[in-house]
Amino acid sequence: MIIFAGRSNVGKSTLIFRLTGKRVRRGKRPGVTRRPMEVEWRGTKIVDLPGFGFMSGLPSEVQEKIKDEIVHYIENNADRIELAILVVDGKAAPEIIRRWEKRGEIPIDVEFYQFLRELEIPTIVAVNKIDKVKNVESVIHFLAEKFGVPPEKVKETFVPVSAKFGKNIEDLKFLMEKKRKDHKTSRTR
Ligand code: GDP
């Protein structure tokens, strides 16, 4: 299976719709009662995890609970997860990361990426909403540094996309297939 994770409102469901032609979201209600939503895709299953991080109107205990549930879900399914797509908002992410760091906290996206690395789940970072970003290269460079991705791995880790305008979706699909294939061969070796 392939999991999609990311903060609320980064465009996860729009992106899954672009990829699969299927709608995963029922209404706007975030987290809590939402189970991971599943759609079939190219012989596997895409799982849309609830959005994590700050959501206005949700108390912080609830936000923590959602995060814990996501973490448990991933830990419990780690053996079956062939690929993770971490979706970030290319416009908002750098600012949010800087803000968290200023407060002396580890930004949730950074923490989440490192968590996936620790579990050795192949991960692609889909940098979404690039239609709103002037210098996409510098955003990717910034994120790579924060996530601890070495320069030679940037191209195989980050894909700039615009889910809303259907930009670079083919690039994302291509990289997804490549990572799936690599993952399979590394397992059967
Ligand atoms: P989710 O909460 O991560 O599933 O986010 P949604 O898919 O519901 O999208 C949140 C908002 O971002 C919606 O208003 C989308 O139309 C908008 N959005 C999604 N992708 C893009 C994008 O690539 N560019 C822009 N400008 N807006 C986007």
Short mmCIF file of C-alpha atoms and ligand atoms in Angstrom, two decimals:
data_model
loop_
_atom_site.label_atom_id
_atom_site.label_comp_id
_atom_site.label_asym_id
_atom_site.label_seq_id
_atom_site.Cartn_x
_atom_site.Cartn_y
_atom_site.Cartn_z
CA MET A 1 0.00 0.00 0.00
CA ILE A 2 0.92 3.65 -0.48
CA ILE A 3 0.21 6.17 2.25
CA PHE A 4 -0.42 9.87 1.81
CA ALA A 5 0.36 12.03 4.82
CA GLY A 6 0.58 15.74 5.46
CA ARG A 7 -0.73 18.65 7.44
CA SER A 8 -4.35 19.60 6.99
CA ASN A 9 -5.11 21.71 3.97
CA VAL A 10 -1.89 21.00 2.06
CA GLY A 11 -3.92 19.60 -0.83
CA LYS A 12 -3.67 15.88 -0.11
CA SER A 13 -7.14 14.99 -1.30
CA THR A 14 -6.85 17.18 -4.38
CA LEU A 15 -3.60 15.41 -5.24
CA ILE A 16 -5.08 11.94 -4.75
CA PHE A 17 -7.97 12.96 -6.97
CA ARG A 18 -5.50 14.08 -9.66
CA LEU A 19 -3.66 10.79 -9.47
CA THR A 20 -6.55 8.39 -9.23
CA GLY A 21 -9.63 10.26 -10.40
CA LYS A 22 -11.25 9.31 -7.12
CA ARG A 23 -12.49 11.51 -4.35
CA VAL A 24 -11.27 10.52 -0.92
CA ARG A 25 -12.73 13.23 1.23
CA ARG A 26 -16.22 13.41 2.60
CA GLY A 27 -16.77 16.96 3.70
CA LYS A 28 -14.26 19.14 5.46
CA ARG A 29 -14.37 17.60 8.88
CA PRO A 30 -10.76 17.06 9.93
CA GLY A 31 -9.27 14.10 11.76
CA VAL A 32 -10.72 12.44 14.86
CA THR A 33 -13.65 10.48 13.52
CA ARG A 34 -11.99 10.13 10.14
CA ARG A 35 -10.57 6.74 9.39
CA PRO A 36 -7.82 6.40 6.82
CA MET A 37 -9.57 6.43 3.43
CA GLU A 38 -8.58 3.90 0.82
CA VAL A 39 -8.67 3.84 -2.98
CA GLU A 40 -7.42 1.22 -5.41
CA TRP A 41 -4.61 2.35 -7.66
CA ARG A 42 -2.47 0.42 -10.15
CA GLY A 43 -2.67 -2.88 -8.33
CA THR A 44 -2.15 -1.41 -4.91
CA LYS A 45 -4.05 0.61 -2.36
CA ILE A 46 -3.66 4.33 -1.70
CA VAL A 47 -4.43 5.27 1.88
CA ASP A 48 -5.22 8.87 2.71
CA LEU A 49 -4.31 9.48 6.35
CA PRO A 50 -6.03 12.22 8.32
CA GLY A 51 -4.28 15.59 8.15
CA PHE A 52 -2.05 16.38 11.11
CA GLY A 53 -0.85 19.58 12.73
CA PHE A 54 -2.64 22.73 13.61
CA MET A 55 -6.27 23.11 12.64
CA SER A 56 -8.21 26.11 13.81
CA GLY A 57 -11.11 25.09 16.01
CA LEU A 58 -9.52 21.86 17.17
CA PRO A 59 -8.13 21.72 20.71
CA SER A 60 -4.47 20.76 20.94
CA GLU A 61 -5.23 17.47 22.77
CA VAL A 62 -7.32 16.41 19.80
CA GLN A 63 -4.53 17.36 17.42
CA GLU A 64 -2.08 15.32 19.48
CA LYS A 65 -4.47 12.39 19.43
CA ILE A 66 -4.74 12.49 15.64
CA LYS A 67 -0.97 12.55 15.36
CA ASP A 68 -0.63 9.55 17.71
CA GLU A 69 -3.22 7.63 15.71
CA ILE A 70 -1.36 8.30 12.48
CA VAL A 71 1.93 7.23 14.03
CA HIS A 72 0.38 4.00 15.34
CA TYR A 73 -1.27 3.28 12.03
CA ILE A 74 2.05 3.59 10.24
CA GLU A 75 3.96 1.55 12.81
CA ASN A 76 1.34 -1.20 12.71
CA ASN A 77 1.36 -1.33 8.91
CA ALA A 78 5.05 -0.63 8.27
CA ASP A 79 5.62 -4.04 6.66
CA ARG A 80 2.88 -3.47 4.12
CA ILE A 81 3.69 0.14 3.26
CA GLU A 82 5.73 0.19 0.08
CA LEU A 83 5.79 3.96 -0.28
CA ALA A 84 4.86 7.14 1.58
CA ILE A 85 4.00 10.45 -0.01
CA LEU A 86 4.48 13.33 2.37
CA VAL A 87 2.55 16.27 0.95
CA VAL A 88 3.65 19.76 1.96
CA ASP A 89 2.35 23.18 1.03
CA GLY A 90 5.25 24.68 -0.91
CA LYS A 91 4.07 28.18 -0.17
CA ALA A 92 3.39 27.83 3.56
CA ALA A 93 5.90 25.17 4.67
CA PRO A 94 9.10 27.24 4.84
CA GLU A 95 7.41 29.90 6.93
CA ILE A 96 5.83 27.35 9.27
CA ILE A 97 9.13 25.51 9.69
CA ARG A 98 10.95 28.74 10.54
CA ARG A 99 8.27 29.64 13.07
CA TRP A 100 8.50 26.28 14.86
CA GLU A 101 12.28 26.44 14.94
CA LYS A 102 12.18 29.91 16.43
CA ARG A 103 10.08 28.50 19.25
CA GLY A 104 12.70 25.78 19.71
CA GLU A 105 10.38 23.03 18.46
CA ILE A 106 10.94 20.39 15.80
CA PRO A 107 8.60 21.21 12.91
CA ILE A 108 6.01 18.47 12.50
CA ASP A 109 6.85 17.86 8.82
CA VAL A 110 10.52 17.44 9.67
CA GLU A 111 9.69 15.08 12.52
CA PHE A 112 7.37 13.11 10.30
CA TYR A 113 9.88 12.75 7.48
CA GLN A 114 12.50 11.50 9.92
CA PHE A 115 10.01 9.06 11.41
CA LEU A 116 9.40 7.55 7.95
CA ARG A 117 13.16 7.32 7.37
CA GLU A 118 13.62 5.51 10.67
CA LEU A 119 11.03 2.94 9.63
CA GLU A 120 12.85 2.68 6.28
CA ILE A 121 9.70 3.45 4.35
CA PRO A 122 10.61 4.87 0.92
CA THR A 123 9.32 8.43 0.91
CA ILE A 124 8.53 11.06 -1.70
CA VAL A 125 7.90 14.64 -0.65
CA ALA A 126 5.28 16.19 -2.92
CA VAL A 127 5.81 19.94 -2.73
CA ASN A 128 2.33 21.13 -3.64
CA LYS A 129 0.81 24.50 -4.57
CA ILE A 130 3.84 25.53 -6.61
CA ASP A 131 1.51 27.73 -8.66
CA LYS A 132 1.77 30.05 -5.65
CA VAL A 133 5.56 29.84 -5.34
CA LYS A 134 8.02 32.13 -7.13
CA ASN A 135 11.26 30.26 -6.59
CA VAL A 136 10.48 26.57 -6.42
CA GLU A 137 14.14 25.53 -6.47
CA SER A 138 14.94 27.54 -3.38
CA VAL A 139 11.94 26.11 -1.51
CA ILE A 140 13.10 22.57 -2.33
CA HIS A 141 16.64 23.43 -1.32
CA PHE A 142 15.38 24.79 1.99
CA LEU A 143 13.21 21.74 2.67
CA ALA A 144 16.01 19.33 1.73
CA GLU A 145 18.30 20.97 4.22
CA LYS A 146 15.69 20.90 6.99
CA PHE A 147 14.70 17.28 6.28
CA GLY A 148 18.34 16.21 6.13
CA VAL A 149 18.18 15.02 2.52
CA PRO A 150 21.66 15.07 0.92
CA PRO A 151 21.99 16.94 -2.42
CA GLU A 152 22.39 13.74 -4.47
CA LYS A 153 19.04 12.45 -3.18
CA VAL A 154 17.01 15.62 -3.75
CA LYS A 155 15.82 14.70 -7.25
CA GLU A 156 14.53 11.30 -6.14
CA THR A 157 12.85 12.69 -3.03
CA PHE A 158 11.17 16.01 -3.88
CA VAL A 159 8.61 16.54 -6.63
CA PRO A 160 7.14 20.00 -7.14
CA VAL A 161 3.47 19.75 -8.13
CA SER A 162 0.31 21.75 -8.39
CA ALA A 163 -2.60 19.46 -7.62
CA LYS A 164 -5.10 22.17 -8.33
CA PHE A 165 -3.78 22.88 -11.82
CA GLY A 166 -2.59 19.36 -12.58
CA LYS A 167 1.02 20.37 -12.96
CA ASN A 168 3.86 17.77 -12.84
CA ILE A 169 1.48 14.97 -11.91
CA GLU A 170 3.18 12.73 -14.46
CA ASP A 171 6.56 13.37 -12.79
CA LEU A 172 5.08 12.29 -9.49
CA LYS A 173 3.56 9.14 -11.00
CA PHE A 174 6.88 8.27 -12.62
CA LEU A 175 8.79 8.64 -9.37
CA MET A 176 6.14 6.68 -7.49
CA GLU A 177 6.48 3.75 -9.90
CA LYS A 178 10.26 3.90 -9.72
CA LYS A 179 10.30 3.85 -5.92
CA ARG A 180 7.82 0.98 -5.85
CA LYS A 181 9.98 -1.03 -8.21
CA ASP A 182 13.17 -0.29 -6.27
CA HIS A 183 11.43 -1.26 -3.05
CA LYS A 184 10.26 -4.58 -4.49
CA THR A 185 13.70 -5.54 -5.78
CA SER A 186 15.36 -4.61 -2.52
CA ARG A 187 12.94 -6.91 -0.71
CA THR A 188 13.23 -9.97 -2.93
CA ARG A 189 16.99 -9.81 -3.09
P1 GDP B 1 -6.21 18.39 2.31
O1 GDP B 1 -6.82 18.87 3.59
O2 GDP B 1 -4.73 18.27 2.45
O3 GDP B 1 -6.83 17.15 1.77
O4 GDP B 1 -6.40 19.57 1.25
P2 GDP B 1 -7.47 19.75 0.06
O5 GDP B 1 -7.15 18.83 -1.06
O6 GDP B 1 -8.82 19.72 0.62
O7 GDP B 1 -7.07 21.24 -0.40
C1 GDP B 1 -7.06 22.32 0.50
C2 GDP B 1 -7.22 23.61 -0.26
O8 GDP B 1 -6.04 23.84 -1.04
C3 GDP B 1 -8.38 23.60 -1.25
O9 GDP B 1 -8.95 24.88 -1.25
C4 GDP B 1 -7.71 23.30 -2.57
O10 GDP B 1 -8.41 23.82 -3.68
C5 GDP B 1 -6.38 24.01 -2.40
N1 GDP B 1 -5.31 23.42 -3.23
C6 GDP B 1 -5.00 22.11 -3.36
N2 GDP B 1 -3.98 21.96 -4.21
C7 GDP B 1 -3.61 23.19 -4.62
C8 GDP B 1 -2.60 23.69 -5.52
O11 GDP B 1 -1.83 22.96 -6.11
N3 GDP B 1 -2.55 25.06 -5.68
C9 GDP B 1 -3.40 25.89 -5.03
N4 GDP B 1 -3.24 27.21 -5.26
N5 GDP B 1 -4.36 25.46 -4.21
C10 GDP B 1 -4.47 24.13 -3.99
#
